[in-house]
Amino acid sequence: MEFNFSNTFIEQLPSDDVLDNHRRQVFEATHSYVTPKVPTHPKLVHVSETMLNALGLTSKDAMSQEFLDVFSGKKIYPNTKPYAMAYAGHQFGNWAGQLGDGRAINLFEVINDQKRWVIQLKGAGETPYSRQGDGLAVLRSSIREYLCSEAMYHLGIPTTRALSLMLTGDDVLRDMLYDGNAAYEKGAVVTRVAPSFIRFGNFELFAARKDHKNLKILTDYTIRHFYPELGESSKETYIEFFRAVTSKTLEMVIHWQRVGFVHGVMNTDNMSILGLTIDYGPYGWLEGFDFGWTPNTTDAQNKRYRFGNQPNIALWNLMQLANALYPLIEETKPLEDILQEFSSQFEEQSIKMMRSKLGLINKENEDQNLMERLEECLLLTETDMTLFFRLLSQFKKGKSENALEIVSDSFYKPEELSETIKSQWQQWFKDYNQRLKNESLNDSERQIEMNKVNPKYVLRNYMAQLAIDAADNGDYSVLDELYSVLKKPYDEQPKFKKWFAKRPEWARHKVGCSMLSCSS
Ligand code: AMP
Ligand code: MG
């Protein structure tokens, strides 16, 4: 297993001086050197071939003892220095102080095909940033992160990636529901991969401590490597940097809304400076379309991170980033202007995204109204978002009277649709049909376009849970199957059509399928 190393992060940024995993406050440093925990009986559960290839590795490499050792934390690859990153953050709207990689350990940075990748273990033991945690991860949450991050990548959504999933052979104590019933679960390590894991919180840490020297060093590093088009550092460059992060963040959230992904914990420490979806915890996928839905039981009271609030929270988080960057800019106006623009740009991008979901190419003034009325219809009775949009692509121009039948599989209780609800839908289909008359695409061309943005397969909450239940009993066949189907989420894949279905009733209130805590 050979790599082309280029360890810019540790070479160009200030570190804590000691190699020490003990919990502590760390000052004037972006990272601390640490040693991963040696697992008792590491076992490879799954490898992402696409990620393997992207790193220039082969399946033979993945089968090697060295792969097992390095990506389980058992052995440190020669001449590398694993490290945990220091960051802070706002959690659920409150300042939380120093957080940091409490259970993530960055192994090294490589370049392959001119792309830079940081390779990181999640769940490989305590670091200076572990606070009350043990630095470990369980199989349940590791499967969720592994499957979902790769699924998001194949959906074309900016995200961190996963290379491998390993069992550690150690048991980990978790109180899954935070109800006092702690139990042992299988420990696991996911190897995550991203161009960088820098978060808004890395900037907030230095800003909160008025460490402007290191704030500048970190910002310059980030621009130099990830936003090189912005050029040499200056006040103007920092403003443009904030603009670029804002636009990447907006793009990411639009993608989430397009596919019905709810992150669940949009704290500023979980916001990537590259606009990548990061830290897959109690995330979930919309089944019944519902702006108010959140999968996270820890957030059940306020529902701060509910589906419909994700754009507002992205803006709130960007405001915290603006505050953190302010000492480098010392002017509020340009930052405020960018934040102002976010809302109007979101509106514009959101309409553009919805147009694509509806197969509309032309822009028309009434489109927004058509979309709003569709959302009203979707809320009349529990309607599966993924099924609805995929089935809508079968709509035939001039045949609006059959439309309700076409989408009827997306209703959770089609037999209970009242006459009033039916007629509201029929009116909408009539208007949609009318609107389609101004479009030049024929039915099959429109279907092809719509199927590029409306996935047929997403990682429904109960699907991940089925993979977890089987894996807990040593059966990885469901995991394998889901990994395969989610590699081509927009393709028909008839052999997998059982996954193109509503959530089964048994999953409605089952833990892991409809509700998740942060316990992982
Ligand atoms: P999250 O919101 O789950 O991404 O995590 C928030 C903070 O808690 C981060 O600093 C994590 O590194 C830390 N954390 C989460 N779980 C653990 C754990 N089991 N051990 C140590 N730190 C953890
Ligand atoms: Mg996190």
Coordinates of C-alpha atoms and ligand atoms in Angstrom, one line a residue:
M1 CA 0.0 0.0 0.0
E2 CA 1.8 3.1 -1.3
F3 CA 0.8 6.7 -1.0
N4 CA 1.9 10.0 -2.4
F5 CA 2.0 12.0 0.8
S6 CA 1.7 15.8 1.1
N7 CA 1.0 16.7 4.7
T8 CA 0.3 20.4 4.3
F9 CA -2.0 20.6 7.4
I10 CA 0.6 19.5 9.9
E11 CA 3.5 21.2 8.1
Q12 CA 1.9 24.6 7.7
L13 CA -0.2 25.0 10.8
P14 CA 0.8 25.3 14.5
S15 CA 0.6 22.2 16.7
D16 CA 0.3 21.5 20.3
D17 CA 3.8 20.5 21.5
V18 CA 3.2 17.2 23.1
L19 CA 2.2 13.8 21.9
D20 CA -0.5 13.2 24.5
N21 CA -4.1 11.9 24.2
H22 CA -5.2 13.3 27.6
R23 CA -8.2 15.6 27.7
R24 CA -7.3 19.2 28.1
Q25 CA -7.8 22.8 26.7
V26 CA -5.3 23.4 23.9
F27 CA -4.2 26.9 23.0
E28 CA -2.6 28.5 20.0
A29 CA -2.7 25.3 18.0
T30 CA -4.9 23.8 15.2
H31 CA -4.1 20.3 16.2
S32 CA -2.6 17.9 18.7
Y33 CA -0.6 14.7 17.9
V34 CA -2.3 11.6 19.2
T35 CA -2.0 7.8 19.1
P36 CA -5.0 5.8 17.9
K37 CA -6.3 3.1 20.3
V38 CA -5.2 -0.4 19.3
P39 CA -8.3 -2.5 18.6
T40 CA -8.5 -6.0 20.1
H41 CA -9.7 -7.9 17.0
P42 CA -10.1 -5.6 14.0
K43 CA -12.2 -7.0 11.2
L44 CA -12.9 -5.5 7.8
V45 CA -16.7 -5.2 7.2
H46 CA -16.9 -3.2 4.0
V47 CA -14.7 -1.1 1.6
S48 CA -15.9 1.5 -0.8
E49 CA -14.4 0.6 -4.2
T50 CA -15.0 4.0 -5.6
M51 CA -13.1 5.6 -2.7
L52 CA -10.4 3.0 -2.9
N53 CA -9.9 3.8 -6.6
A54 CA -9.9 7.6 -5.9
L55 CA -7.0 7.1 -3.5
G56 CA -5.1 5.0 -6.1
L57 CA -5.6 1.8 -4.1
T58 CA -6.7 -1.6 -5.4
S59 CA -8.9 -4.4 -4.0
K60 CA -5.8 -6.3 -3.3
D61 CA -4.6 -3.5 -1.1
A62 CA -7.9 -3.6 0.7
M63 CA -7.4 -7.3 1.5
S64 CA -4.0 -6.8 2.9
Q65 CA -3.0 -7.1 6.6
E66 CA -1.5 -3.6 6.3
F67 CA -4.9 -2.1 5.2
L68 CA -6.6 -3.8 8.2
D69 CA -3.9 -2.5 10.6
V70 CA -3.7 1.1 9.3
F71 CA -7.4 1.7 8.9
S72 CA -8.4 0.2 12.2
G73 CA -5.9 2.2 14.2
K74 CA -3.8 -0.8 15.1
K75 CA -0.6 0.4 13.4
I76 CA 0.6 3.8 12.4
Y77 CA 1.7 4.0 8.8
P78 CA 5.5 4.6 8.7
N79 CA 6.7 8.2 9.0
T80 CA 3.2 9.7 9.6
K81 CA 2.0 11.6 12.6
P82 CA -1.7 11.2 13.4
Y83 CA -3.5 14.2 14.9
A84 CA -6.8 15.5 16.2
M85 CA -8.0 18.9 15.2
A86 CA -8.9 21.7 17.6
Y87 CA -12.2 23.5 17.0
A88 CA -15.1 25.1 18.9
G89 CA -18.7 25.7 18.0
H90 CA -22.2 26.7 18.7
Q91 CA -24.3 23.7 19.6
F92 CA -28.1 24.1 19.4
G93 CA -27.7 27.8 19.3
N94 CA -25.4 28.1 22.3
W95 CA -21.7 28.8 22.5
A96 CA -20.0 25.5 23.6
G97 CA -16.3 26.5 23.8
Q98 CA -13.6 24.1 22.8
L99 CA -14.9 20.9 21.2
G100 CA -12.5 19.4 18.7
D101 CA -12.0 15.9 17.2
G102 CA -13.1 14.0 20.2
R103 CA -13.2 10.7 18.4
A104 CA -11.7 11.5 15.0
I105 CA -8.0 11.0 14.3
N106 CA -6.5 12.2 11.1
L107 CA -3.9 9.8 9.8
F108 CA -2.3 11.6 6.9
E109 CA -2.9 13.6 3.7
V110 CA -2.3 12.1 0.2
I111 CA -2.5 13.3 -3.3
N112 CA -3.8 11.1 -6.1
D113 CA -4.8 12.2 -9.6
Q114 CA -4.0 15.8 -8.5
K115 CA -6.7 15.6 -5.7
R116 CA -5.8 16.0 -2.1
W117 CA -7.4 13.8 0.5
V118 CA -7.2 13.7 4.3
I119 CA -7.7 10.3 5.7
Q120 CA -9.3 10.1 9.1
L121 CA -10.4 7.4 11.5
K122 CA -13.7 7.9 13.4
G123 CA -14.0 6.0 16.6
A124 CA -10.3 5.2 17.3
G125 CA -10.2 6.4 20.9
E126 CA -9.8 9.4 23.0
T127 CA -8.0 12.6 22.1
P128 CA -7.4 15.8 24.0
Y129 CA -10.8 16.9 22.7
S130 CA -12.8 13.9 24.0
R131 CA -14.3 15.8 27.0
Q132 CA -16.7 13.3 28.7
G133 CA -16.7 10.9 25.7
D134 CA -14.7 7.7 25.2
G135 CA -13.6 8.5 21.7
L136 CA -15.3 5.4 20.4
A137 CA -18.1 4.7 17.9
V138 CA -20.5 1.8 17.7
L139 CA -21.4 -0.4 14.7
R140 CA -24.9 1.1 14.5
S141 CA -23.8 4.7 14.0
S142 CA -20.8 3.7 11.9
I143 CA -23.0 1.8 9.4
R144 CA -25.2 4.9 9.2
E145 CA -22.3 7.2 8.4
Y146 CA -20.6 4.7 6.1
L147 CA -23.7 4.1 3.9
C148 CA -25.1 7.6 3.9
S149 CA -21.9 9.5 3.1
E150 CA -21.3 7.2 0.1
A151 CA -25.0 7.4 -0.9
M152 CA -24.8 11.2 -0.8
Y153 CA -21.7 11.2 -3.0
H154 CA -23.5 9.1 -5.6
L155 CA -26.5 11.4 -5.4
G156 CA -24.1 14.2 -6.5
I157 CA -24.2 16.0 -3.1
P158 CA -21.1 17.5 -1.7
T159 CA -20.0 15.3 1.2
T160 CA -17.2 13.8 3.1
R161 CA -16.6 10.2 2.0
A162 CA -16.0 6.8 3.6
L163 CA -13.2 4.4 2.6
S164 CA -13.9 1.5 5.0
L165 CA -15.9 0.1 7.9
M166 CA -14.1 -2.0 10.5
L167 CA -15.2 -3.8 13.6
T168 CA -12.8 -3.2 16.5
G169 CA -13.6 -6.4 18.4
D170 CA -14.2 -4.2 21.5
D171 CA -17.5 -3.6 23.2
V172 CA -18.7 0.0 23.7
L173 CA -21.2 1.1 26.4
R174 CA -24.0 3.3 25.1
D175 CA -27.2 4.6 26.5
M176 CA -28.9 4.7 23.1
L177 CA -32.1 6.5 24.2
Y178 CA -30.5 8.5 27.1
D179 CA -33.0 6.8 29.4
G180 CA -30.6 5.1 31.9
N181 CA -30.6 1.8 30.0
A182 CA -27.0 1.6 28.9
A183 CA -25.9 -1.5 27.1
Y184 CA -22.8 -2.8 25.3
E185 CA -22.7 -2.6 21.6
K186 CA -20.0 -3.6 19.0
G187 CA -17.3 -1.0 18.5
A188 CA -16.4 0.1 15.0
V189 CA -14.2 2.5 13.1
V190 CA -15.1 4.3 9.9
T191 CA -12.3 5.6 7.8
R192 CA -13.5 9.0 6.5
V193 CA -12.0 10.9 3.6
A194 CA -12.3 14.5 2.5
P195 CA -10.2 17.2 0.9
S196 CA -10.3 18.8 4.4
F197 CA -12.2 18.4 7.6
I198 CA -11.9 22.1 8.6
R199 CA -15.2 23.4 10.0
F200 CA -16.6 26.8 10.9
G201 CA -15.7 25.9 14.5
N202 CA -12.0 25.9 13.8
F203 CA -12.2 29.6 13.0
E204 CA -14.6 30.3 15.9
L205 CA -12.1 28.8 18.4
F206 CA -9.3 31.3 17.6
A207 CA -11.7 34.2 17.3
A208 CA -13.3 33.5 20.7
R209 CA -9.8 33.5 22.3
K210 CA -8.8 36.6 20.4
D211 CA -6.0 34.7 18.9
H212 CA -5.9 36.7 15.7
K213 CA -2.5 35.5 14.7
N214 CA -3.6 31.9 14.4
L215 CA -6.9 32.9 13.0
K216 CA -5.1 34.5 10.1
I217 CA -2.7 31.5 9.7
L218 CA -5.7 29.1 9.5
T219 CA -7.6 31.4 7.1
D220 CA -4.6 31.9 4.9
Y221 CA -4.0 28.1 4.8
T222 CA -7.6 27.4 3.9
I223 CA -7.6 30.0 1.1
R224 CA -4.3 28.9 -0.2
H225 CA -5.3 25.3 -0.5
F226 CA -9.0 25.2 -1.1
Y227 CA -9.9 28.6 -2.5
P228 CA -6.7 29.4 -4.5
E229 CA -8.6 31.3 -7.1
L230 CA -9.1 34.1 -4.5
G231 CA -5.4 35.0 -4.7
E232 CA -3.1 36.5 -2.1
S233 CA -4.4 37.3 1.4
S234 CA -5.9 40.7 2.0
K235 CA -9.1 42.2 3.5
E236 CA -10.8 41.8 0.1
T237 CA -9.7 38.2 -0.2
Y238 CA -11.1 37.4 3.3
I239 CA -14.4 39.0 2.2
E240 CA -14.4 36.9 -1.0
F241 CA -13.6 33.9 1.0
F242 CA -16.7 34.4 3.2
R243 CA -18.7 34.9 0.0
A244 CA -17.4 31.7 -1.5
V245 CA -18.1 29.7 1.7
T246 CA -21.6 31.2 1.8
S247 CA -22.3 30.1 -1.7
K248 CA -21.0 26.6 -1.2
T249 CA -23.0 26.2 1.9
L250 CA -26.1 27.4 0.1
E251 CA -25.5 24.9 -2.7
M252 CA -25.2 22.1 -0.2
V253 CA -28.5 22.9 1.6
I254 CA -30.3 23.2 -1.7
H255 CA -29.2 19.7 -2.5
W256 CA -30.4 18.5 0.9
Q257 CA -33.9 20.1 0.3
R258 CA -34.0 18.5 -3.2
V259 CA -33.6 15.0 -1.9
G260 CA -35.2 15.4 1.5
F261 CA -32.1 14.9 3.6
V262 CA -32.3 16.3 7.2
H263 CA -28.9 16.6 8.8
G264 CA -30.2 16.6 12.4
V265 CA -27.3 18.4 14.1
M266 CA -26.4 21.5 12.2
N267 CA -24.1 22.9 14.9
T268 CA -21.3 25.2 13.7
D269 CA -18.8 22.5 14.5
N270 CA -20.6 20.3 12.0
M271 CA -20.4 22.8 9.1
S272 CA -17.6 22.2 6.7
I273 CA -15.6 25.2 5.4
L274 CA -15.8 23.5 2.0
G275 CA -19.6 23.1 2.0
L276 CA -19.5 19.4 2.4
T277 CA -22.1 17.4 4.3
I278 CA -20.2 16.3 7.4
D279 CA -20.8 14.3 10.6
Y280 CA -23.6 11.9 9.9
G281 CA -25.2 11.5 13.3
P282 CA -29.0 11.4 13.9
Y283 CA -29.7 12.4 10.3
G284 CA -32.8 11.2 8.5
W285 CA -34.6 11.2 5.1
L286 CA -38.0 12.6 4.7
E287 CA -40.6 10.0 4.1
G288 CA -43.9 11.8 4.5
F289 CA -43.2 15.4 3.2
D290 CA -43.1 17.6 6.3
F291 CA -41.2 20.8 6.8
G292 CA -41.4 20.3 10.6
W293 CA -39.8 16.9 10.7
T294 CA -36.6 16.2 12.5
P295 CA -35.1 12.7 13.1
N296 CA -33.2 13.9 16.2
T297 CA -34.9 13.1 19.5
T298 CA -32.4 15.4 21.3
D299 CA -34.0 18.2 19.3
A300 CA -37.6 17.1 19.5
Q301 CA -38.7 20.0 21.7
N302 CA -37.5 23.0 19.7
K303 CA -37.0 21.2 16.3
R304 CA -34.3 23.7 15.6
Y305 CA -32.9 21.4 12.9
R306 CA -36.1 20.4 11.2
F307 CA -36.3 20.0 7.4
G308 CA -37.8 23.4 6.7
N309 CA -35.4 25.2 8.9
Q310 CA -32.2 24.0 7.4
P311 CA -31.7 27.1 5.2
N312 CA -32.3 29.4 8.1
I313 CA -29.8 27.5 10.2
A314 CA -27.2 27.6 7.5
L315 CA -27.6 31.3 7.5
W316 CA -27.4 31.5 11.3
N317 CA -24.2 29.4 11.2
L318 CA -22.7 31.6 8.4
M319 CA -23.4 34.6 10.7
Q320 CA -21.2 32.9 13.4
L321 CA -18.5 32.4 10.8
A322 CA -18.8 36.0 9.8
N323 CA -18.3 37.0 13.4
A324 CA -15.2 34.7 13.6
L325 CA -13.7 36.2 10.5
Y326 CA -14.5 39.8 11.4
P327 CA -11.1 40.5 13.2
L328 CA -9.4 39.9 9.8
I329 CA -11.8 42.3 8.0
E330 CA -12.8 44.9 10.6
E331 CA -15.8 46.0 8.6
T332 CA -19.3 44.7 9.1
K333 CA -21.0 46.0 6.0
P334 CA -19.5 43.7 3.4
L335 CA -20.2 40.7 5.6
E336 CA -23.8 41.8 6.3
D337 CA -24.3 42.3 2.5
I338 CA -23.3 38.7 1.8
L339 CA -25.6 37.4 4.5
Q340 CA -28.4 39.5 3.1
E341 CA -27.8 38.1 -0.3
F342 CA -28.0 34.6 1.1
S343 CA -31.8 34.8 1.6
S344 CA -32.6 36.1 -1.9
Q345 CA -30.1 33.7 -3.5
F346 CA -31.7 30.8 -1.6
E347 CA -35.1 31.8 -2.8
E348 CA -33.9 31.9 -6.4
Q349 CA -31.9 28.7 -6.2
S350 CA -34.7 26.9 -4.5
I351 CA -37.2 27.8 -7.3
K352 CA -34.6 26.7 -9.8
M353 CA -34.2 23.4 -8.0
M354 CA -38.0 22.9 -7.8
R355 CA -38.4 23.7 -11.5
S356 CA -36.0 20.9 -12.2
K357 CA -37.9 18.5 -9.9
L358 CA -41.0 19.3 -11.9
G359 CA -39.4 19.0 -15.3
L360 CA -39.8 22.6 -16.2
I361 CA -37.2 24.2 -18.3
N362 CA -38.7 27.7 -19.0
K363 CA -38.9 30.3 -16.3
E364 CA -42.4 31.6 -15.7
N365 CA -43.7 34.0 -13.1
E366 CA -46.4 31.8 -11.8
D367 CA -44.0 28.9 -11.1
Q368 CA -43.6 29.9 -7.5
N369 CA -47.3 29.8 -7.0
L370 CA -47.5 26.3 -8.6
M371 CA -44.8 25.1 -6.3
E372 CA -46.4 26.5 -3.2
R373 CA -49.7 24.9 -4.0
L374 CA -47.9 21.6 -4.7
E375 CA -46.4 21.8 -1.2
E376 CA -49.9 22.4 0.2
C377 CA -51.1 19.3 -1.6
L378 CA -48.2 17.3 -0.3
L379 CA -49.1 18.2 3.2
L380 CA -52.8 17.3 2.9
T381 CA -52.2 13.7 3.8
E382 CA -49.0 11.8 4.5
T383 CA -47.2 11.7 1.1
D384 CA -43.8 10.1 0.5
M385 CA -41.6 12.7 -1.0
T386 CA -39.2 10.4 -2.9
L387 CA -42.0 8.3 -4.4
F388 CA -44.1 11.3 -5.3
F389 CA -41.5 13.1 -7.4
R390 CA -40.2 9.9 -9.0
L391 CA -43.7 8.8 -10.0
L392 CA -44.6 12.3 -11.2
S393 CA -42.2 11.9 -14.0
Q394 CA -44.7 9.4 -15.5
F395 CA -47.2 12.2 -15.9
K396 CA -48.5 12.5 -19.5
K397 CA -49.3 15.8 -21.0
G398 CA -53.0 16.2 -21.6
K399 CA -53.8 13.3 -19.2
S400 CA -54.2 15.2 -15.9
E401 CA -57.3 13.1 -15.0
N402 CA -55.1 10.0 -14.6
A403 CA -52.5 11.8 -12.6
L404 CA -53.7 10.9 -9.1
E405 CA -53.5 7.2 -10.1
I406 CA -49.9 7.7 -11.3
V407 CA -48.7 9.0 -7.9
S408 CA -51.1 7.1 -5.7
D409 CA -48.4 4.8 -4.4
S410 CA -46.8 7.8 -2.7
F411 CA -49.8 8.2 -0.3
Y412 CA -49.4 6.4 2.9
K413 CA -53.2 5.8 3.2
P414 CA -54.5 6.2 -0.4
E415 CA -57.9 4.6 0.6
E416 CA -58.5 7.4 3.0
L417 CA -58.1 10.3 0.6
S418 CA -61.2 12.4 1.0
E419 CA -63.1 14.0 -2.0
T420 CA -61.9 17.4 -1.0
I421 CA -58.3 16.3 -0.9
K422 CA -58.7 14.6 -4.3
S423 CA -60.2 17.6 -5.9
Q424 CA -57.4 19.9 -4.5
W425 CA -54.9 17.5 -6.1
Q426 CA -56.9 17.3 -9.4
Q427 CA -56.9 21.1 -9.6
W428 CA -53.1 21.1 -9.1
F429 CA -52.5 18.5 -11.8
K430 CA -54.7 20.5 -14.2
D431 CA -52.6 23.6 -13.6
Y432 CA -49.4 21.5 -13.9
N433 CA -50.7 20.2 -17.2
Q434 CA -51.5 23.7 -18.3
R435 CA -48.0 24.8 -17.4
L436 CA -46.4 21.9 -19.3
K437 CA -48.1 23.1 -22.5
N438 CA -45.5 26.0 -22.6
E439 CA -42.7 23.5 -22.5
S440 CA -41.1 22.0 -25.6
L441 CA -40.0 18.6 -24.1
N442 CA -42.2 15.7 -24.8
D443 CA -43.3 13.2 -22.1
S444 CA -40.3 10.9 -22.3
E445 CA -37.7 13.7 -22.6
R446 CA -39.2 15.3 -19.5
Q447 CA -39.1 12.1 -17.7
I448 CA -35.4 11.6 -18.4
E449 CA -34.7 15.1 -17.1
M450 CA -36.8 14.7 -14.0
N451 CA -35.2 11.3 -13.2
K452 CA -31.8 13.0 -13.1
V453 CA -32.8 15.1 -10.1
N454 CA -35.4 13.0 -8.3
P455 CA -33.7 9.9 -7.0
K456 CA -35.4 6.6 -7.1
Y457 CA -33.5 5.2 -4.2
V458 CA -32.4 7.0 -1.0
L459 CA -31.2 5.6 2.4
R460 CA -34.6 5.5 4.1
N461 CA -34.2 5.4 7.9
Y462 CA -35.6 1.9 8.2
M463 CA -33.3 0.6 5.4
A464 CA -30.2 1.6 7.4
Q465 CA -31.8 0.0 10.5
L466 CA -32.3 -3.3 8.6
A467 CA -28.7 -3.3 7.6
I468 CA -27.7 -2.6 11.3
D469 CA -29.9 -5.3 12.7
A470 CA -28.5 -7.9 10.3
A471 CA -24.9 -6.7 10.8
D472 CA -25.3 -7.0 14.6
N473 CA -25.9 -10.7 14.0
G474 CA -22.9 -10.9 11.7
D475 CA -24.9 -10.8 8.5
Y476 CA -23.6 -8.1 6.1
S477 CA -25.7 -9.0 3.1
V478 CA -28.2 -6.1 3.7
L479 CA -25.3 -3.6 4.0
D480 CA -23.8 -5.0 0.8
E481 CA -27.1 -4.7 -1.0
L482 CA -27.9 -1.2 0.1
Y483 CA -24.4 -0.1 -0.7
S484 CA -24.9 -1.5 -4.3
V485 CA -28.4 0.0 -4.8
L486 CA -27.3 3.4 -3.5
K487 CA -24.4 3.6 -5.9
K488 CA -26.9 4.3 -8.7
P489 CA -29.7 6.2 -7.0
Y490 CA -31.2 7.7 -10.2
D491 CA -31.2 4.5 -12.2
E492 CA -34.3 2.2 -12.4
Q493 CA -32.4 -0.9 -11.2
P494 CA -35.5 -3.2 -11.4
K495 CA -33.8 -5.9 -9.4
F496 CA -33.8 -3.6 -6.4
K497 CA -37.3 -2.3 -6.7
K498 CA -38.3 -3.5 -3.3
W499 CA -36.4 -0.5 -2.0
F500 CA -38.6 1.8 -4.0
A501 CA -41.3 1.7 -1.5
K502 CA -42.9 3.5 1.4
R503 CA -41.6 3.0 4.9
P504 CA -43.3 -0.2 6.2
E505 CA -45.8 0.4 9.1
W506 CA -43.6 -1.5 11.6
A507 CA -40.9 1.2 11.2
R508 CA -43.2 4.1 11.9
H509 CA -42.3 4.4 15.6
K510 CA -39.3 2.1 15.8
V511 CA -36.1 3.4 17.3
G512 CA -33.6 4.0 14.6
C513 CA -36.3 4.2 11.9
S514 CA -38.2 7.3 13.0
M515 CA -36.2 8.6 15.9
L516 CA -32.6 8.8 16.7
S517 CA -30.6 10.3 19.5
C518 CA -27.1 11.8 19.3
S519 CA -25.8 8.6 21.0
S520 CA -23.3 7.1 18.7
Ligands
AMP1 P1 -21.3 15.7 17.1 O1 -22.2 16.8 17.3 O2 -21.8 14.4 17.3 O3 -20.5 15.9 15.8 O4 -20.1 15.9 18.3 C1 -19.9 17.0 19.0 C2 -18.6 17.0 19.7 O5 -18.6 15.8 20.6 C3 -17.4 16.8 18.9 O6 -16.3 17.5 19.4 C4 -17.1 15.3 18.9 O7 -15.8 15.0 18.7 C5 -17.5 15.0 20.4 N1 -17.9 13.6 20.5 C6 -19.0 13.0 20.1 N2 -19.0 11.7 20.5 C7 -17.9 11.5 21.2 C8 -17.3 10.3 21.9 N3 -17.9 9.2 21.9 N4 -16.2 10.5 22.5 C9 -15.5 11.7 22.5 N5 -16.0 12.8 21.9 C10 -17.2 12.7 21.2
MG2 MG -19.3 16.8 15.0

